Short mmCIF file of N, CA, C and O in Angstrom, two decimals:
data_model
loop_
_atom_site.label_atom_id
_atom_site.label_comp_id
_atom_site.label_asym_id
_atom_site.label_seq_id
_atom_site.Cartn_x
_atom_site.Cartn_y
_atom_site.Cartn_z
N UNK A 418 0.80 -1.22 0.00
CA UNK A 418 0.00 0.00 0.00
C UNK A 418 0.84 1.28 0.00
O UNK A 418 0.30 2.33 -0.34
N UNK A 419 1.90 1.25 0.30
CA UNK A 419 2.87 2.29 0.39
C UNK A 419 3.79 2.27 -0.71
O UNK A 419 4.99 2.41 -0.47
N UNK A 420 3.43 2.12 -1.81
CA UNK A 420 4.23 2.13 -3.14
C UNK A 420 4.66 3.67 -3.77
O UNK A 420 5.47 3.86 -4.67
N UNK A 421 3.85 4.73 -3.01
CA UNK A 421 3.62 5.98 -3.44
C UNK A 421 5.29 6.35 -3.33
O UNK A 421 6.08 6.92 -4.09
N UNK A 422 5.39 5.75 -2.08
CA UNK A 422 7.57 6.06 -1.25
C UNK A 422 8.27 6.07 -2.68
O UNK A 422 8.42 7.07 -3.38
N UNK A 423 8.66 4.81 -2.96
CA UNK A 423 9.51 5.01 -4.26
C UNK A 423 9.43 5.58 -5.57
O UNK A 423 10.30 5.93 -6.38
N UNK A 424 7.93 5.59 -5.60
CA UNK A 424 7.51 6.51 -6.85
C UNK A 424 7.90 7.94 -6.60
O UNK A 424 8.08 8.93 -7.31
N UNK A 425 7.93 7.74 -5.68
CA UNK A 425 8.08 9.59 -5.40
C UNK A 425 9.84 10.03 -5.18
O UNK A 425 10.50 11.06 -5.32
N UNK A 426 10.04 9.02 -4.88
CA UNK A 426 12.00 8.93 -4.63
C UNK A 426 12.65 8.93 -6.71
O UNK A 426 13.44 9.75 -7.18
N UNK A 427 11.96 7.76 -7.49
CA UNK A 427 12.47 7.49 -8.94
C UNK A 427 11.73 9.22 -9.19
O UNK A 427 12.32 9.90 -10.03
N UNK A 428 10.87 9.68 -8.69
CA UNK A 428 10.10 10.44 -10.17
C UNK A 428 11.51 12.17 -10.13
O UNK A 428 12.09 12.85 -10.97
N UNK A 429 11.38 12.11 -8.23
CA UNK A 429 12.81 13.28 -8.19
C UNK A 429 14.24 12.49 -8.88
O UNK A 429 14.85 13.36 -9.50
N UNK A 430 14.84 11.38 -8.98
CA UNK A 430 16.03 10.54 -9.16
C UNK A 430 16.06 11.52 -10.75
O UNK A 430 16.89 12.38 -11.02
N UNK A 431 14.51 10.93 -11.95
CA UNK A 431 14.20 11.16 -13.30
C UNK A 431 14.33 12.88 -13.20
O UNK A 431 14.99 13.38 -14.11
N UNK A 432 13.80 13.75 -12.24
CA UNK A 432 13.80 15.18 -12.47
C UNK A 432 15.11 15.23 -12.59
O UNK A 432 15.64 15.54 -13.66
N UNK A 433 15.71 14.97 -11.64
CA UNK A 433 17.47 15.27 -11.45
C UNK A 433 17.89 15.29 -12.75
O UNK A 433 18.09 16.42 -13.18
N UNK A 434 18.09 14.41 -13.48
CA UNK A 434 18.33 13.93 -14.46
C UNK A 434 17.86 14.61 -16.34
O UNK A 434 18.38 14.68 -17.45
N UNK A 435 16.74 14.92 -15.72
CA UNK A 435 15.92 15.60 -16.80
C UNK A 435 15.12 14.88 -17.54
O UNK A 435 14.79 15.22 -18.67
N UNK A 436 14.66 13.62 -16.86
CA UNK A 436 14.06 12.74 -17.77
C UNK A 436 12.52 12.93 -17.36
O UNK A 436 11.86 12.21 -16.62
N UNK A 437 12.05 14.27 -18.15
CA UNK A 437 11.23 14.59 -17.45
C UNK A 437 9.50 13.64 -18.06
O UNK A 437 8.40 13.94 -17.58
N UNK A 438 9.61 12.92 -18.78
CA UNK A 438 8.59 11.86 -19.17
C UNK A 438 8.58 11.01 -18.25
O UNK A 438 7.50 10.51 -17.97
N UNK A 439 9.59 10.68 -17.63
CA UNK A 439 9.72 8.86 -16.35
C UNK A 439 9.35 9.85 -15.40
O UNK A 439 8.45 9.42 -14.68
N UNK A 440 9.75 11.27 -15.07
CA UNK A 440 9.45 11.64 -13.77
C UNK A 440 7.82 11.95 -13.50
O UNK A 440 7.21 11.85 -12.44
N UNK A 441 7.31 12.39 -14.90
CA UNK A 441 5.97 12.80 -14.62
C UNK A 441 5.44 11.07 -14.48
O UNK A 441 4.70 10.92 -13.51
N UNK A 442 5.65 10.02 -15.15
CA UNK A 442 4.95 8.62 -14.77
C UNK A 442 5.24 8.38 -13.52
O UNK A 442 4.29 7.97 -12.85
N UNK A 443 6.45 8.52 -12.88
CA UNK A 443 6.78 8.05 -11.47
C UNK A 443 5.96 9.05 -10.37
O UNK A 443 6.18 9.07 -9.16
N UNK A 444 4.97 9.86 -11.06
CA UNK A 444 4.80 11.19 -9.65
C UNK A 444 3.22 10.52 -9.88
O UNK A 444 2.51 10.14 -8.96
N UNK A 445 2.82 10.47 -11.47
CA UNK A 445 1.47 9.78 -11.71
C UNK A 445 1.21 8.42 -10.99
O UNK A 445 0.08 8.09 -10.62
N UNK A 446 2.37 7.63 -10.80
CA UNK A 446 2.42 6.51 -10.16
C UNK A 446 2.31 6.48 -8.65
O UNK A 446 1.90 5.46 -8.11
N UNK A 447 2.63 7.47 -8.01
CA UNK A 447 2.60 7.50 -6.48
C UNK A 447 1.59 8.35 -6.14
O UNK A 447 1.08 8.34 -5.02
N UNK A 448 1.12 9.41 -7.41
CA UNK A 448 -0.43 9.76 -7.34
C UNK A 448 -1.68 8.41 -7.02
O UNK A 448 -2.55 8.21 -6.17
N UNK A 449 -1.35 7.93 -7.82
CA UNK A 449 -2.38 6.74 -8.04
C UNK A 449 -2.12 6.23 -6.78
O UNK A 449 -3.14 6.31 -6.10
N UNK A 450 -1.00 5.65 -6.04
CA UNK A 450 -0.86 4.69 -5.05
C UNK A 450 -1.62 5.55 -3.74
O UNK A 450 -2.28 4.97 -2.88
N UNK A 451 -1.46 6.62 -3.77
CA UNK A 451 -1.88 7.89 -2.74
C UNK A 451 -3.24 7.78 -2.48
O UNK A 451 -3.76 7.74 -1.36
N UNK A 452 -4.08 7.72 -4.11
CA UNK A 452 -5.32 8.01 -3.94
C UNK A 452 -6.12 6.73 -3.55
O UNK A 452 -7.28 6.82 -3.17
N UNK A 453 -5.29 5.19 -3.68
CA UNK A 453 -6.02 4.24 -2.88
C UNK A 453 -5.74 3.94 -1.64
O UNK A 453 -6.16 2.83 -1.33
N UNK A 454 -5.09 4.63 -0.66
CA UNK A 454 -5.24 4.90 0.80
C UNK A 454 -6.45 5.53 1.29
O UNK A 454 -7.14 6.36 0.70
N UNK A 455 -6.67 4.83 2.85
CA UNK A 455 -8.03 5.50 3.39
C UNK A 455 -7.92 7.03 3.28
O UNK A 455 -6.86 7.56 2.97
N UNK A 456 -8.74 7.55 3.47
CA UNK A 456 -8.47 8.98 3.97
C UNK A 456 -7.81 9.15 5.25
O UNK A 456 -7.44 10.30 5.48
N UNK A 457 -7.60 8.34 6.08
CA UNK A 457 -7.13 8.81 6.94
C UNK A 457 -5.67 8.86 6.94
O UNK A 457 -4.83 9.73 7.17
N UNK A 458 -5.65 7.22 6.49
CA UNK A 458 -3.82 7.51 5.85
C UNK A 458 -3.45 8.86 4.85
O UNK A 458 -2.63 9.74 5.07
N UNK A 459 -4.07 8.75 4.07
CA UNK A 459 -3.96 9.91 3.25
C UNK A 459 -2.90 11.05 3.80
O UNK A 459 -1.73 11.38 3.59
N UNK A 460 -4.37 11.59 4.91
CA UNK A 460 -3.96 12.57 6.09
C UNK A 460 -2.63 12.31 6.39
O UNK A 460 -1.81 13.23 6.30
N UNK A 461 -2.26 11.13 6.76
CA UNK A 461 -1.01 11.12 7.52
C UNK A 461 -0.10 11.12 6.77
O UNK A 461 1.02 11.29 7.26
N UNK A 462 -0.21 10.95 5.38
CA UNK A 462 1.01 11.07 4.71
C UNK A 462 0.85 12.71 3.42
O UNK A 462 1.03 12.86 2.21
N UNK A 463 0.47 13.55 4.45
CA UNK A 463 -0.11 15.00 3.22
C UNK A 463 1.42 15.40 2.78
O UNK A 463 1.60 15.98 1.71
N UNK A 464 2.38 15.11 3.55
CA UNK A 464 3.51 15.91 2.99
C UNK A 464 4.09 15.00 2.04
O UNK A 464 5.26 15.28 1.75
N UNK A 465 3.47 13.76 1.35
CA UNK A 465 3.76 13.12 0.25
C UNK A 465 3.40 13.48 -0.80
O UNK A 465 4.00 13.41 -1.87
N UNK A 466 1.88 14.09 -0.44
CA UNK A 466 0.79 14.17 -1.21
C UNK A 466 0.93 15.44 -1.98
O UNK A 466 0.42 15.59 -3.09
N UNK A 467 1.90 16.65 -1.15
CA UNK A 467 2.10 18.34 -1.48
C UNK A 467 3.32 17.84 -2.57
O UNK A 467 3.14 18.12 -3.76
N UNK A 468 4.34 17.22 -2.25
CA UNK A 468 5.23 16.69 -2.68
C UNK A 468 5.04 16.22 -3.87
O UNK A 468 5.62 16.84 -4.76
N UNK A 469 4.31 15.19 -4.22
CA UNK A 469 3.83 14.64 -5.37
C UNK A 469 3.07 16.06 -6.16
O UNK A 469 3.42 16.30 -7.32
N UNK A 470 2.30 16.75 -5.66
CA UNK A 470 1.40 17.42 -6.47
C UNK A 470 2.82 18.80 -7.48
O UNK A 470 3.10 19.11 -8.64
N UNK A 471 3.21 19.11 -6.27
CA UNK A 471 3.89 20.05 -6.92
C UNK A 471 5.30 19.78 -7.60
O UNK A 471 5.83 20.75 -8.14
N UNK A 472 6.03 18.44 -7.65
CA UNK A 472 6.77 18.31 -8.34
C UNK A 472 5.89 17.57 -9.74
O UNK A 472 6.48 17.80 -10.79
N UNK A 473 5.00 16.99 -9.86
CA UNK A 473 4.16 16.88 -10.94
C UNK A 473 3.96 17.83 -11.59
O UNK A 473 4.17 17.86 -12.81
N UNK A 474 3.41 19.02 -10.76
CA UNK A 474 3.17 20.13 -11.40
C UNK A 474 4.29 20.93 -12.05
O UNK A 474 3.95 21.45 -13.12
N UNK A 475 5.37 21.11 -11.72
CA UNK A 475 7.01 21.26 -12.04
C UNK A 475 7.00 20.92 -13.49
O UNK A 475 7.09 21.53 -14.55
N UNK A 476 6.81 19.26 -12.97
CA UNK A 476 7.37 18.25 -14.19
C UNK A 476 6.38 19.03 -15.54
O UNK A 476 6.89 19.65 -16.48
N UNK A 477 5.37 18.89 -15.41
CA UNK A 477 4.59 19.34 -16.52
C UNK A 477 4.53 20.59 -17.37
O UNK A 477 4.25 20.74 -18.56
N UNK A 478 4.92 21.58 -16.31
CA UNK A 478 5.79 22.62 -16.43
C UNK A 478 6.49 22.53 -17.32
O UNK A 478 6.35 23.23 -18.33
N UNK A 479 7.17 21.88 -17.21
CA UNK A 479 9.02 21.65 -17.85
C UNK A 479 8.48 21.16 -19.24
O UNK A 479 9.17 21.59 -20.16
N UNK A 480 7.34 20.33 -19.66
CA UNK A 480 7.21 19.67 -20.74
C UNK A 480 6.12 20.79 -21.66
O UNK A 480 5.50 20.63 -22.71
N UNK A 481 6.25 21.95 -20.72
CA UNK A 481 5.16 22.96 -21.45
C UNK A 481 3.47 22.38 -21.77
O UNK A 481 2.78 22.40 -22.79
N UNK A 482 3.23 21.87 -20.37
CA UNK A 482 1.81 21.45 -20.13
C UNK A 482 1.38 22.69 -19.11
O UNK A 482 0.96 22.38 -17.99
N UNK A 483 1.44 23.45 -19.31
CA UNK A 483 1.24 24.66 -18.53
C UNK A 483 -0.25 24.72 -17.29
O UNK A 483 -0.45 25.23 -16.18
N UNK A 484 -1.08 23.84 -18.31
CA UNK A 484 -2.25 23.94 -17.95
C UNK A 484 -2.93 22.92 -16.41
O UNK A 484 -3.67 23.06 -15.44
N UNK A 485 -2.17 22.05 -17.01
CA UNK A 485 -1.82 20.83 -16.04
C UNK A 485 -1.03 20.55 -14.87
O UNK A 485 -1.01 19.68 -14.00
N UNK A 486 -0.20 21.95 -15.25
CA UNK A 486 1.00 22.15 -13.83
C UNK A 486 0.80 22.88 -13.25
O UNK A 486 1.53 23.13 -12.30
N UNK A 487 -0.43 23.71 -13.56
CA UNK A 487 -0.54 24.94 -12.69
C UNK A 487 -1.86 24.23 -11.59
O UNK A 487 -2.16 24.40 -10.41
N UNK A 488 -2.44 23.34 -12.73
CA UNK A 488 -3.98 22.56 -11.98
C UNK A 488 -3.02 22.14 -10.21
O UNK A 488 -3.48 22.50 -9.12
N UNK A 489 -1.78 21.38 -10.37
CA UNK A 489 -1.38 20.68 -9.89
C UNK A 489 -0.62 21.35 -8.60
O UNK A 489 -0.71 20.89 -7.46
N UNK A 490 0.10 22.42 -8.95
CA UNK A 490 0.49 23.41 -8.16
C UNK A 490 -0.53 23.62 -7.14
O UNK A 490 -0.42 23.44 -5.93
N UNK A 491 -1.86 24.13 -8.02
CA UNK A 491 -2.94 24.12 -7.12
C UNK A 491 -3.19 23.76 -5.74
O UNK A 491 -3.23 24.39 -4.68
N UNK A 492 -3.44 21.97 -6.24
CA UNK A 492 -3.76 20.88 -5.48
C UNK A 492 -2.80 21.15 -4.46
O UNK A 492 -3.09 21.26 -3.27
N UNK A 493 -1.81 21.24 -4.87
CA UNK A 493 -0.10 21.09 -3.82
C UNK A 493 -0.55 22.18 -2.69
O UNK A 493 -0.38 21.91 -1.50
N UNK A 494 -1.21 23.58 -3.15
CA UNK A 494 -1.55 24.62 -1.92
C UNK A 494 -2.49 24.08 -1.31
O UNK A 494 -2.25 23.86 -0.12
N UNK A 495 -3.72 23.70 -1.78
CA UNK A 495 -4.68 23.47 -1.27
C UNK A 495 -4.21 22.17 0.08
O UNK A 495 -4.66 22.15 1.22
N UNK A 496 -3.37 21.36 -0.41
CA UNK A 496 -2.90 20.10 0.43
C UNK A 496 -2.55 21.05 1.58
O UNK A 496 -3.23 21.32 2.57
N UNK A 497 -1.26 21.51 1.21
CA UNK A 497 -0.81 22.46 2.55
C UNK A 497 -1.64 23.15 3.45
O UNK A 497 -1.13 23.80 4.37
#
């Protein structure tokens, strides 16, 4: 159930790097793992969740999805 950890460790490894296609799958990937936790886990893991949103949002950024990274940025405040 905690698969979101390494997705979120490869998707910064891929930013570093600039591989910014594996990083946006690896942030989509620990998105997904995120959103099948209870809500309560959820809660307990929000600073995964800000984390994921706004380096997604970054990533998309970077690939000139403007629209999609700003959605995401969003989410990332709203988490906080």
């Amino acid at each position: 159930p905690y698969k979101f950890i390494p997705h979120c460790l490869l998707g910064e490894i891929y930013n570093d790097v600039e591989q910014i296609h594996d990083s946006v799958n690896s942030y989509r990937a620990a998105l997904n793992s995120l959103m099948a936790l209870s809500p309560l886990e959820t809660n307990r893991y929000a600073l995964y969740l800000m984390l994921v949103y706004n380096n997604l949002g970054l990533s998309y950024i970077n690939r000139d999805e403007n629209d999609q990274g700003l959605g995401c940025i969003v989410k990332a405040e709203q988490a906080y």
